[in-house]
XYZ file of C-alpha atoms in Angstrom:
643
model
C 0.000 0.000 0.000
C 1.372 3.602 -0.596
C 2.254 6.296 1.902
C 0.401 9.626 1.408
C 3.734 10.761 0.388
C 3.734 8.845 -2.791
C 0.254 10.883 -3.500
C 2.503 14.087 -5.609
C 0.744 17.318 -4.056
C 2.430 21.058 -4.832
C 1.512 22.396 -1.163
C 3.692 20.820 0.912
C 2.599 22.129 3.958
C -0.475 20.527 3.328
C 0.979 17.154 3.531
C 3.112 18.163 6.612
C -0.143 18.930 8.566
C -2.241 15.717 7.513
C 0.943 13.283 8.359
C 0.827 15.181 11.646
C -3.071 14.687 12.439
C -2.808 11.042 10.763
C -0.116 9.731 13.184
C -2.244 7.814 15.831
C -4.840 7.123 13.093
C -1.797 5.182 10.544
C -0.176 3.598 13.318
C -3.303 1.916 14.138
C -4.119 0.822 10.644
C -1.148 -1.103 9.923
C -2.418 -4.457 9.961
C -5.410 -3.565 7.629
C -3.393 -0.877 5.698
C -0.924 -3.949 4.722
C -3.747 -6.591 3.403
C -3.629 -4.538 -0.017
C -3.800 -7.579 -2.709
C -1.680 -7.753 -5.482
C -4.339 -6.852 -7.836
C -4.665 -3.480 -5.609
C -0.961 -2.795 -6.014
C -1.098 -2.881 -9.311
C -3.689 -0.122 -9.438
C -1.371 2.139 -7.736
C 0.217 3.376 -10.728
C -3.150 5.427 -11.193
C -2.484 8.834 -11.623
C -3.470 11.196 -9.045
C -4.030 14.989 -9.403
C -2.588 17.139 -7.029
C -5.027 18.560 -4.459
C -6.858 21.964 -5.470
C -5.592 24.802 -4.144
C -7.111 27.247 -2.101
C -9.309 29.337 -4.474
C -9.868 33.379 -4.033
C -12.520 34.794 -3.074
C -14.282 35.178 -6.606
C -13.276 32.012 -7.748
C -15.355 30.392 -4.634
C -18.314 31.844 -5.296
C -18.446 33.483 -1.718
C -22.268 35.025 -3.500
C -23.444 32.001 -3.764
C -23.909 31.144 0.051
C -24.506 34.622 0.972
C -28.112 34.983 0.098
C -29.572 38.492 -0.142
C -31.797 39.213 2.877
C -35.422 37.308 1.708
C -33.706 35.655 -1.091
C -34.803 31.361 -0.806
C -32.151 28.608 -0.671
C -32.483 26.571 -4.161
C -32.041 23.260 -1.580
C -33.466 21.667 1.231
C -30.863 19.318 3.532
C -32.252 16.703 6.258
C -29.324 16.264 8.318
C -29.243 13.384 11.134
C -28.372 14.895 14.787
C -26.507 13.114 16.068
C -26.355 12.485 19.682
C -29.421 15.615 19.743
C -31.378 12.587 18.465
C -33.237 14.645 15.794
C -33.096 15.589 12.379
C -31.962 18.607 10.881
C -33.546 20.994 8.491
C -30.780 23.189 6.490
C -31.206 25.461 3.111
C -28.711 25.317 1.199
C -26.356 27.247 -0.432
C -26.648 28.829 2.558
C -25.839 26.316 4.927
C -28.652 28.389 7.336
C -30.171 25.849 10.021
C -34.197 25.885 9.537
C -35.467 23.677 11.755
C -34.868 20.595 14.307
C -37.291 18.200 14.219
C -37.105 15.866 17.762
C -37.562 12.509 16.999
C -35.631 10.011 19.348
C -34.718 12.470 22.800
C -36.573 14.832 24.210
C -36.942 18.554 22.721
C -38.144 21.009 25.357
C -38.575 23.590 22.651
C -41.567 22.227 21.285
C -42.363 19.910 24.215
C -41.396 16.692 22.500
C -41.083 14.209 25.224
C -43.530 16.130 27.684
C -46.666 16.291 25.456
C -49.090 12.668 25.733
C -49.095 12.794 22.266
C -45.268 12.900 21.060
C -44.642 10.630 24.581
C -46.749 8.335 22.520
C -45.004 8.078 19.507
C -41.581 7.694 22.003
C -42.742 5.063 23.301
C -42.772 4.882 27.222
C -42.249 2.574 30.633
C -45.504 1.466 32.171
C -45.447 4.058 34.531
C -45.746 6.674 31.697
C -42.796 7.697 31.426
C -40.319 7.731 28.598
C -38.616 4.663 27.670
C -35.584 5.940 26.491
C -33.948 9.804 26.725
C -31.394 9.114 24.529
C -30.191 8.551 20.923
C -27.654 8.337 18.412
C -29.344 9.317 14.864
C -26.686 8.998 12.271
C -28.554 8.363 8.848
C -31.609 10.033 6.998
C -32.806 9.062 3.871
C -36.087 9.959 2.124
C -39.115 8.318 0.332
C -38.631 7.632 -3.461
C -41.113 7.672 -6.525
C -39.498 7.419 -10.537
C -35.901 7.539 -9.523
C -36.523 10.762 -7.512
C -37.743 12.127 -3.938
C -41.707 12.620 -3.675
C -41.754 14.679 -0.505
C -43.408 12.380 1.462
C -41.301 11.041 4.122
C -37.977 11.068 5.554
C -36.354 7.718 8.269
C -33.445 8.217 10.569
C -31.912 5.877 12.794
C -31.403 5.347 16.213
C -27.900 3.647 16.912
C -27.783 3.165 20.517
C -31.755 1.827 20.803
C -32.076 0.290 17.137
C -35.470 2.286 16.874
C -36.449 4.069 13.533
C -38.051 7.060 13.157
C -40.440 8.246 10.444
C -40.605 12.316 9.551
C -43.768 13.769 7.442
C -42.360 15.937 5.582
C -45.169 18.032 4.439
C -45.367 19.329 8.404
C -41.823 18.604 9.669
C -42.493 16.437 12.151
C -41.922 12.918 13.388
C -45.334 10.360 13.257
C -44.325 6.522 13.708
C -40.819 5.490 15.711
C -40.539 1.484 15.731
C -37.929 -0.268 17.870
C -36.564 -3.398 15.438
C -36.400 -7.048 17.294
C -33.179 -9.310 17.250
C -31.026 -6.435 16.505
C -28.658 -4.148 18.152
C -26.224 -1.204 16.669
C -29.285 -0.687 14.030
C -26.680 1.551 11.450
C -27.232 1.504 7.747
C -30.362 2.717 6.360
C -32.531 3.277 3.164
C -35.751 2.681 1.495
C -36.184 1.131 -1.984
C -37.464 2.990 -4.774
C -39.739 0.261 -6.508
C -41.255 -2.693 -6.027
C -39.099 -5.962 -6.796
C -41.860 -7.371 -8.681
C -44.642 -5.131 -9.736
C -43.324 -2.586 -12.105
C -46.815 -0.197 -11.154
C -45.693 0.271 -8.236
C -42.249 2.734 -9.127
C -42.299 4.516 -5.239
C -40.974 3.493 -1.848
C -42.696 1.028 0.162
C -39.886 -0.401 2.178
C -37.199 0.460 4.470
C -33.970 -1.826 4.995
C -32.223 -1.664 8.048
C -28.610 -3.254 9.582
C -27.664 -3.916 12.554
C -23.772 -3.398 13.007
C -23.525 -5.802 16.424
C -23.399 -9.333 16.286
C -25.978 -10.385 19.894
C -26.840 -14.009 20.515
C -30.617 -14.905 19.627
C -32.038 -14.916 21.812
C -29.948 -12.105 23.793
C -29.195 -14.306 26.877
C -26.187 -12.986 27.955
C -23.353 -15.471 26.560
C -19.881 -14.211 26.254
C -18.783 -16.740 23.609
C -19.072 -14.666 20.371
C -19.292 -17.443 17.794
C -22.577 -17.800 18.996
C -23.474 -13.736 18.178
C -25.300 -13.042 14.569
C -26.668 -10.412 12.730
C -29.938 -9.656 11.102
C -30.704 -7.232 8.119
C -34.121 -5.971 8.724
C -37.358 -4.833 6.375
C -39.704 -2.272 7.909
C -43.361 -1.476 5.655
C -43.038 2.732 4.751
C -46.524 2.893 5.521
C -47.126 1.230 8.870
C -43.775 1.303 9.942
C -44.291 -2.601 11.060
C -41.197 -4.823 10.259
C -42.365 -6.790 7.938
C -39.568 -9.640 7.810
C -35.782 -9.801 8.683
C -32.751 -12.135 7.525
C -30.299 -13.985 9.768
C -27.056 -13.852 7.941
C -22.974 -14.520 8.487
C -20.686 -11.312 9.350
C -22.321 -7.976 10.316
C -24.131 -4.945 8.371
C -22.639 -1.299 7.805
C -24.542 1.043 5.244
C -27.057 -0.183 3.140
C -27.909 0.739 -0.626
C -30.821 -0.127 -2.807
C -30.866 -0.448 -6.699
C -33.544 1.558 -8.547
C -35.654 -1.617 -10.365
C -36.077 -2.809 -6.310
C -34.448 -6.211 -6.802
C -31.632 -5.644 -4.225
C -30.348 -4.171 -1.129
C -27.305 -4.803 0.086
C -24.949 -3.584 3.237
C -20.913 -3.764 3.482
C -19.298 -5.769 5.534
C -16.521 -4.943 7.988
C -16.626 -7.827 10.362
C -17.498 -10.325 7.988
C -14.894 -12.776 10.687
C -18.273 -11.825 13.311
C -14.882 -10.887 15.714
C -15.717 -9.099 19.248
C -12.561 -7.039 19.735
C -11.333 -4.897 16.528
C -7.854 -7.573 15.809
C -10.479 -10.073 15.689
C -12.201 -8.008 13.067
C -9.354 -7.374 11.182
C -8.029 -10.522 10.670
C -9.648 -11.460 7.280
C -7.737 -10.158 4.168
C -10.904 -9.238 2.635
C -14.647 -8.285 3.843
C -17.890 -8.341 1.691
C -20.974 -6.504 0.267
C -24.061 -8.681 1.166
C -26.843 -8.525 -1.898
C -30.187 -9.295 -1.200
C -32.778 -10.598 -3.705
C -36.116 -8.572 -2.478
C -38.375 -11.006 -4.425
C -36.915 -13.901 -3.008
C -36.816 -13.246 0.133
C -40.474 -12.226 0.585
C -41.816 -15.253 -1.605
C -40.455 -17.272 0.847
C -41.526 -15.316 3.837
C -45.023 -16.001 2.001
C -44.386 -19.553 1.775
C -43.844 -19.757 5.659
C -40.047 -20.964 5.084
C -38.803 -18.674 8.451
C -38.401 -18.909 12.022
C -39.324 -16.473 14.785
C -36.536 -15.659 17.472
C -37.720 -15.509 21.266
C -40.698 -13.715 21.354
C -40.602 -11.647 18.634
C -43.270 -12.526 15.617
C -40.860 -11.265 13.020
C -40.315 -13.764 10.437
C -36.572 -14.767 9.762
C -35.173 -16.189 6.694
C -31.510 -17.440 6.909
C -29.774 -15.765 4.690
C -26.172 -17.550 5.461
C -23.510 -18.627 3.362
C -24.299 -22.539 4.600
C -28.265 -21.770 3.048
C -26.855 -20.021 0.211
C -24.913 -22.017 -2.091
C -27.198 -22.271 -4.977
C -27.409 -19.204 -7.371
C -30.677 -20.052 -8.749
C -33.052 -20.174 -4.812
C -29.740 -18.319 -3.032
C -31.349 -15.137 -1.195
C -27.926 -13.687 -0.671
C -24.741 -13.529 -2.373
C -22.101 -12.012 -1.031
C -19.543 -10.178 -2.790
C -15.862 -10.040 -2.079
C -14.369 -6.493 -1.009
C -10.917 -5.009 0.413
C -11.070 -5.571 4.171
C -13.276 -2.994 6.532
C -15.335 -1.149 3.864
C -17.305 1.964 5.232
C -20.015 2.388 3.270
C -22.011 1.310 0.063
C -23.530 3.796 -2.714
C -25.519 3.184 -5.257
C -24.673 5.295 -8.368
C -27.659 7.434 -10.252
C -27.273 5.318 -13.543
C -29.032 2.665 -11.688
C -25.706 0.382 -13.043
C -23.625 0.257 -9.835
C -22.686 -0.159 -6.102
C -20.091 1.248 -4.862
C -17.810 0.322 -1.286
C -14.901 2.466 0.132
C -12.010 0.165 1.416
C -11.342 2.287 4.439
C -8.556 0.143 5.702
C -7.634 -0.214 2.026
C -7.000 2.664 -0.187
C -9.400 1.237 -2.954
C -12.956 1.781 -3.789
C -14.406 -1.571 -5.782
C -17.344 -0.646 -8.571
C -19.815 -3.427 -8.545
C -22.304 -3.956 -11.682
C -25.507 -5.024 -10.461
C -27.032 -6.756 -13.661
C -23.839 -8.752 -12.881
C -25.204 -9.549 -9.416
C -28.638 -10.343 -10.652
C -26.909 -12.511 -13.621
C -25.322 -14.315 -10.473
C -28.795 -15.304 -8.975
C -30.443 -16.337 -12.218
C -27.595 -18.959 -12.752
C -25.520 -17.054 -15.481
C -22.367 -15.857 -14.001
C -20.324 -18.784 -12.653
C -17.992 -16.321 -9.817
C -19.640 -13.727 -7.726
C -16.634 -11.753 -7.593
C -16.770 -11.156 -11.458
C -19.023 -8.574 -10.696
C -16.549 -6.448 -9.557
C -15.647 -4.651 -12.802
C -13.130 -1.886 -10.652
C -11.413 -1.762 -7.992
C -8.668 0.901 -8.080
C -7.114 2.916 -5.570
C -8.170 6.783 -4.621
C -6.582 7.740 -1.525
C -6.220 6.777 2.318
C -9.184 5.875 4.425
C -11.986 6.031 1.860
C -15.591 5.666 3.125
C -18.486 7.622 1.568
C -19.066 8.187 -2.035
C -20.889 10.543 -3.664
C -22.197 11.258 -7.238
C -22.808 14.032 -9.912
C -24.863 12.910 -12.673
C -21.865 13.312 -14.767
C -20.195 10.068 -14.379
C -17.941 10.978 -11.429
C -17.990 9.876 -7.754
C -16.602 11.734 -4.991
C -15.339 9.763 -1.796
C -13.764 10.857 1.420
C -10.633 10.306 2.356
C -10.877 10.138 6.180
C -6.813 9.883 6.530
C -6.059 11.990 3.865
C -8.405 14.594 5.068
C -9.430 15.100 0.931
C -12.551 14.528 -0.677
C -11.489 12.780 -4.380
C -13.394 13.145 -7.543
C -12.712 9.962 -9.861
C -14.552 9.011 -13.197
C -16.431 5.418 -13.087
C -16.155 4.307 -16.489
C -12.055 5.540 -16.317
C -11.891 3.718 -13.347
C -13.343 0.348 -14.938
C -11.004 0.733 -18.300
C -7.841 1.181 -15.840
C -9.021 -2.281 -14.004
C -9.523 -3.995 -17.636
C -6.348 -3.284 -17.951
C -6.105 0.205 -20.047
C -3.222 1.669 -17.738
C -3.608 5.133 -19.639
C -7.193 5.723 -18.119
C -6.714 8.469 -15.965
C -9.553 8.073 -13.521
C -8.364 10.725 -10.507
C -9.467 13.526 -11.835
C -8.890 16.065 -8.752
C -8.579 16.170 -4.902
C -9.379 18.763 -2.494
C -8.536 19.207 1.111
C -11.176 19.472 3.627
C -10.922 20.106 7.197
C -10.621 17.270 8.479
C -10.708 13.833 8.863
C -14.157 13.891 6.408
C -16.693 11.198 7.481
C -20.228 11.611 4.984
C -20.758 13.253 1.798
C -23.521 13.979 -0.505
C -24.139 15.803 -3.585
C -27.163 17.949 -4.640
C -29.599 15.007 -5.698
C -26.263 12.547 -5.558
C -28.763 9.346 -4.818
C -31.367 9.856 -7.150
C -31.504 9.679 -10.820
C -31.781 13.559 -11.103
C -28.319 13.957 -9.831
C -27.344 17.872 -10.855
C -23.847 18.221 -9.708
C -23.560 21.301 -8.565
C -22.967 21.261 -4.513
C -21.388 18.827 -2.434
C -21.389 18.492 1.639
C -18.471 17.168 3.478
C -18.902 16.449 7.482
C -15.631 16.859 9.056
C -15.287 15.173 12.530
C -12.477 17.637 13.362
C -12.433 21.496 13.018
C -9.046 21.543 15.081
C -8.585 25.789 13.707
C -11.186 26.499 11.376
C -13.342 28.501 14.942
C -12.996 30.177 17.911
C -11.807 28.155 20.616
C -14.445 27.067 23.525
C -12.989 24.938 25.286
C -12.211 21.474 24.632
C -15.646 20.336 23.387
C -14.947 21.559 19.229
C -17.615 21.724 16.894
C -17.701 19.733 13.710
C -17.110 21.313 10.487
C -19.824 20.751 7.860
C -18.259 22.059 4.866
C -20.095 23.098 1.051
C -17.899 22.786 -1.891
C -18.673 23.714 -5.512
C -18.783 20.808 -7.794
C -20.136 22.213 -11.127
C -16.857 22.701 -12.880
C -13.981 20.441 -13.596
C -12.000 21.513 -10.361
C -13.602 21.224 -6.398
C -13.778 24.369 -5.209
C -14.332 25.118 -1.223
C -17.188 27.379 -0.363
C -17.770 27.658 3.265
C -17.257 26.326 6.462
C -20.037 25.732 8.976
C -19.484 24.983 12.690
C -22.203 22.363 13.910
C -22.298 20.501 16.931
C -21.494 17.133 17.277
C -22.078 14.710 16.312
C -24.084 14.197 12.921
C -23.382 11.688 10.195
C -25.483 11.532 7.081
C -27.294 13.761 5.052
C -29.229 14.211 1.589
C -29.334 17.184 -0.141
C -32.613 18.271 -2.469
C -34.517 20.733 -4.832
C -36.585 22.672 -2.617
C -39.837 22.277 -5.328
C -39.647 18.133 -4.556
C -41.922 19.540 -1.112
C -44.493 21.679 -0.442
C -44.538 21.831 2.952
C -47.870 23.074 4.954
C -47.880 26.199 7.087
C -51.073 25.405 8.806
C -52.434 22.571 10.416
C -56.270 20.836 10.012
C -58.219 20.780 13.278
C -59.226 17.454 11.602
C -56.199 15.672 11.966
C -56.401 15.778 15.936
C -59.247 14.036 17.429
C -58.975 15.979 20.522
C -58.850 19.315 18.895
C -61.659 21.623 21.051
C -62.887 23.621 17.668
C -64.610 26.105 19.464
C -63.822 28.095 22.350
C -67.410 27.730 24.453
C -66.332 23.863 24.794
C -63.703 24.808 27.179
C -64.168 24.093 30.934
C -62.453 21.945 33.707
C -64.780 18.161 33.639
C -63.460 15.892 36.976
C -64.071 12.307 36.884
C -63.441 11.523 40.446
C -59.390 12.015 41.363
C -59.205 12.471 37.127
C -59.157 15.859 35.613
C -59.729 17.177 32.348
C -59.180 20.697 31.311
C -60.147 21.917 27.742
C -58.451 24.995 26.345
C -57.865 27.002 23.140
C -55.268 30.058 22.405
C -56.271 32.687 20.135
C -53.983 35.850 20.346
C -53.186 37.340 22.823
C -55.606 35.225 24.982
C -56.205 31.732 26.535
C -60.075 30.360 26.676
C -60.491 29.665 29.948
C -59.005 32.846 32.578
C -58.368 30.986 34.913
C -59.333 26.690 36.230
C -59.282 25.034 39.705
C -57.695 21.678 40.363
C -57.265 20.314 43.630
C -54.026 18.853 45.215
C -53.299 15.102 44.077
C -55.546 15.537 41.407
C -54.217 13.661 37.773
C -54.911 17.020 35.363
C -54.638 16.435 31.796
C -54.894 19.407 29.983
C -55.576 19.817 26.081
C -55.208 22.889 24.045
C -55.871 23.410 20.417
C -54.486 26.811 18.891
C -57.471 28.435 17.044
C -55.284 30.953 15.070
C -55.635 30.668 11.168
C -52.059 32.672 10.342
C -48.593 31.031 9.412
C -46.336 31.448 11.395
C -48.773 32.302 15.131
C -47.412 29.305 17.203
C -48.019 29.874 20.990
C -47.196 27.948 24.152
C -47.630 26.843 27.288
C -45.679 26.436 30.582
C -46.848 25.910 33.922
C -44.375 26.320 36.338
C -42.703 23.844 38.618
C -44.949 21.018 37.145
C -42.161 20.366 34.108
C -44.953 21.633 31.799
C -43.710 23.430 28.375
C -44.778 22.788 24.932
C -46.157 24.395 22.009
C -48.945 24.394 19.704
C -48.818 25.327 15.961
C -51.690 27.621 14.411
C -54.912 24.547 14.431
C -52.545 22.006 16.192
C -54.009 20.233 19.192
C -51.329 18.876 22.196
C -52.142 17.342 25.478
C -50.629 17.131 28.598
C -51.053 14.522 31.885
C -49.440 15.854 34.844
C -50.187 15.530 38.974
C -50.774 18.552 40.841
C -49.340 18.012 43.477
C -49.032 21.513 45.118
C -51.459 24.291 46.350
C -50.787 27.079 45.488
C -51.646 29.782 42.275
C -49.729 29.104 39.375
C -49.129 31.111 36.762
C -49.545 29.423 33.057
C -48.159 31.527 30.328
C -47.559 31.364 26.368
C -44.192 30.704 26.035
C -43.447 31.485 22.074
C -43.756 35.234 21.053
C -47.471 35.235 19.015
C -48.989 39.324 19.944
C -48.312 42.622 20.898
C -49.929 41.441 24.066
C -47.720 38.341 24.357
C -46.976 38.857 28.067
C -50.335 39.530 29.586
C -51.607 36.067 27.395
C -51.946 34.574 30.739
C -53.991 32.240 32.780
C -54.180 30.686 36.112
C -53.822 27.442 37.652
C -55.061 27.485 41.056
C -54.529 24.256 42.832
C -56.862 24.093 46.411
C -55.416 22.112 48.886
């Protein structure tokens, strides 16, 4: 394997700085950094361009993320949080942070977490209260229809609690969270984009999920891994049920799904199903597991699955022991350069791509290959590899313009590389003149995800890319040893990379898509419709006790609550509802009552509840906590609580 020394660069300095942050990071690669194969090594006579240098001011564009006060972004982003646990709402060119939408911990902002409804959709102990306050949301992806998004939904993951969470995205806000069975370290993510059998149905009705940890199954607590698997997991779009999952050999990582719906598949770093990391880097290669969609649910239909404990889910083994015939196999499993991080599935519809990460490669699958494979007509798997050539150090993510050129991060490097496909499988055929680096740019640094302007669907444009950087090291003010991550837009529309802006974000988010803002159309007011407990007109309000059980029914209307004031008495269970009668975009109010932990919001003809115990005398001032009137502090009422 090369040193980044034998990549030729004209800024020295540059080079200086990443061998200085890539110490620790290359002297713990070694062992995977020296399982290059022979067919790798004789890529590395590739040409590489040297990295781009830093452009003026004109020549980045600076205009183009400066928007002119009112002016629209051209893009929507949906950003994963992170350890927040929500998703994130940018415009971009901009970069400007629209919204967080809660999803996984609670948000006391809009009173996600507090409210009955959103505790609801948390999920929660049987003593009411929330199952789980944290998360780890790493990947969003959205719901397909013809190759392209159709605005109506949005999943992230949860990491830590293998739940997944479903976002409307005509209002912004989280409906359905499921917690997957069997699983734990639930990582990759995406939904299909068409059925695997009915060609009428060309939109998403799936979601694939992987789980990263190996657990026994059933989880009983054994310590001898050899008896730890994984399961890849199918969840309905619409019902958010999981509707069947496969048992297979190694572990998932990211997941990918082709455009005709016939196959998902997930990389494989731990493909050895090792518990500490020399364990899982002892193989000299990895995989990309490909499932066949059609398959697998014919034989769910046929009842050929188990159940595991007492989950319901059916399981279909999907293991290299169950798997040996082509022509009923449900997997196949594709040979890659050891550790991959991550799988992409370019917007030709032709390939699946996996970064080597502990091998400077990235290997170009063809998937009619694949499919060829499971009808019988390719004798070796692996001949569906038609490239595998070398880009940089520590690839992971890859990206796409529409143009025929991918752009993957170089996590040790600290470069994002643009490299043509079809160059890149000439130079593997064995045309040593292709020239498939076609430029490099330095990010800062240590790059994890990428993504393009429409990079993973069909209507790829190729005009921005995003680059999360785990480190910002210099790029910010200093405060204190807690740095924010570095989210960084670069210009992708010409034939050189060129560095727009830096954005400081806090930590730590992963994945991201990036979309024309006309693919939604959000809504800026609510339907009283859509809540059944929605008080429509203000004479309905009052305070109705059923024994120790209180209800009190409310609506805001600027700059005044329904009811002036409402008597409770001490011990009594209150649960109070309030609908916002306002008609306007953009006239949210709130409502906190203090020391009962009571804040939330309600958008204009939104309905939330509340269930809390009063269980203190006293008067108690409730108040609407989100600016709405001229009069927005003497909106008022009072909770007076006899003893």
């Amino acid at each position: 394997m090369k040193s980044d020394s034998s990549l030729p660069s004209k800024d020295t300095t540059a080079w200086g700085r990443r061998r200085f942050l890539n110490t620790a990071a290359l002297a713990g690669l070694t062992m995977g950094a020296a399982a290059c194969t022979d067919k790798e090594s004789g890529a590395a006579n590739a040409p590489a361009a040297a990295p781009a240098a830093a452009p003026d001011a004109a020549h980045a564009g600076t205009n183009a993320t400066h928007l002119k006060p009112g002016e629209l972004d051209t893009y929507y982003g949906l950003w994963s949080g992170g350890h927040t646990g929500d998703m994130r709402v940018l415009g971009l060119p901009s970069g400007r942070e629209l919204m967080r939408i809660p999803c996984f911990v609670p948000d006391a902002l809009v009173g996600w977490g507090i409210t009955n409804e959103s505790k609801k959709i948390m999920g929660t102990k049987p003593d009411g209260s929330l199952r789980y306050t944290v998360g780890d949301s790493h990947h969003t992806h959205a719901s397909y229809k013809d190759g392209n998004y159709d605005g109506r939904y949005a999943w992230i993951n949860d990491k830590i609690n293998a739940r997944i969470a479903r976002i409307r995205l005509d209002y912004f806000i989280c409906d359905k969270i499921t917690q997957l069975p069997n699983v734990q370290g639930f990582h990759g993510i995406f939904p299909d984009k068409a059925d695997p059998v009915d060609p009428a149905i060309n939109y998403t009705t799936r979601v694939f999920c992987g789980a990263e940890f190996s657990i026994p199954l059933p989880n009983t607590g054994v310590d001898d891994g050899t008896q730890y698997r994984s399961m890849f997991t199918c969840v309905d779009a619409e019902s958010m049920e999981v509707r069947w999952q496969v048992l297979i050999d190694g572990n998932c990582d990211l997941t990918a799904t082709s455009y005709d719906g016939k196959l998902a598949a997930t990389n494989q770093y731990n493909i050895e199903m090792g518990v500490t990391y020399e364990d899982m880097m002892s193989s000299e290669r990895d995989a990309c597991l490909f499932f066949n969609i059609a398959r697998i649910e014919a034989a769910v239909k046929a009842g050929k699955f188990k159940t595991v404990g007492t989950s319901k889910v059916p399981v279909v083994d999907g293991t290299h022991e169950a798997n040996k015939d082509p022509k009923t196999a449900l997997t196949a499993y594709v040979s890659v350069p050891k550790n991959p991080h991550g799988v992409n599935a370019s917007p030709d519809g032709k390939y699946f791509i996996c970064a080597g990460k502990l091998s400077p490669t990235a290997t170009v699958i063809e998937l009619a290959k694949v499919l060829d494979w499971f009808d019988g007509k390719l004798e070796k798997l692996d001949a569906a590899i038609v490239a595998e050539v070398e880009i940089g150090l520590g690839p992971l993510h890859t990206a796409f313009d529409g143009r025929g050129n991918a752009y993957t991060t170089l996590f040790l490097d600290s470069q994002v590389v643009k490299w043509n496909v079809d160059a890149a499988i000439k130079f593997h055929a064995g045309d040593k003149a292709a020239k498939y680096v076609v430029d490099r740019i330095d990010v800062q640094y240590q790059p994890g995800h990428l993504n393009a302007s429409q990079s993973e669907t069909k209507a790829a444009d190729g005009k921005y890319l995003a680059v999360g950087c785990k480190f910002s090291k210099d790029r910010f003010l200093p405060v204190g040893p807690l740095h924010a991550e570095n989210e960084q837009l670069i210009d992708i529309s010409g034939d050189k990379m060129v560095l727009l802006a830096d954005h400081p974000v806090r930590g730590e988010p992963h994945d991201f898509i990036i979309f024309k803002r006309e693919l939604l159309q959000p809504k800026q007011v609510y339907s009283l419709d859509e809540f059944p407990l929605a008080i429509k007109d203000p004479k309905e309000s009052g305070v109705f006790r059923n024994g120790k059980k209180v209800t009190v029914k409310m609506t805001s209307q600027a700059p005044a609550f329904s009811l002036r004031e409402f008597k409770v008495k001490k011990g009594d269970e209150v649960t109070l509802i309030l609908t916002n009668l306002d008609k306007i975009e953009d006239l949210t109010h709130g409502f906190a009552i203090p020391n009962h932990n009571v804040n939330f919001i309600v958008n204009p003809q939104e309905t939330a509840s509340v269930t809390f115990i009063a269980d203190q005398p006293g008067v108690f001032w409730c108040y609407c906590t989100h600016f709405c009137h001229a009069l927005h502090l003497e909106m008022r009422t009072r909770m007076i609580v006899e003893a």
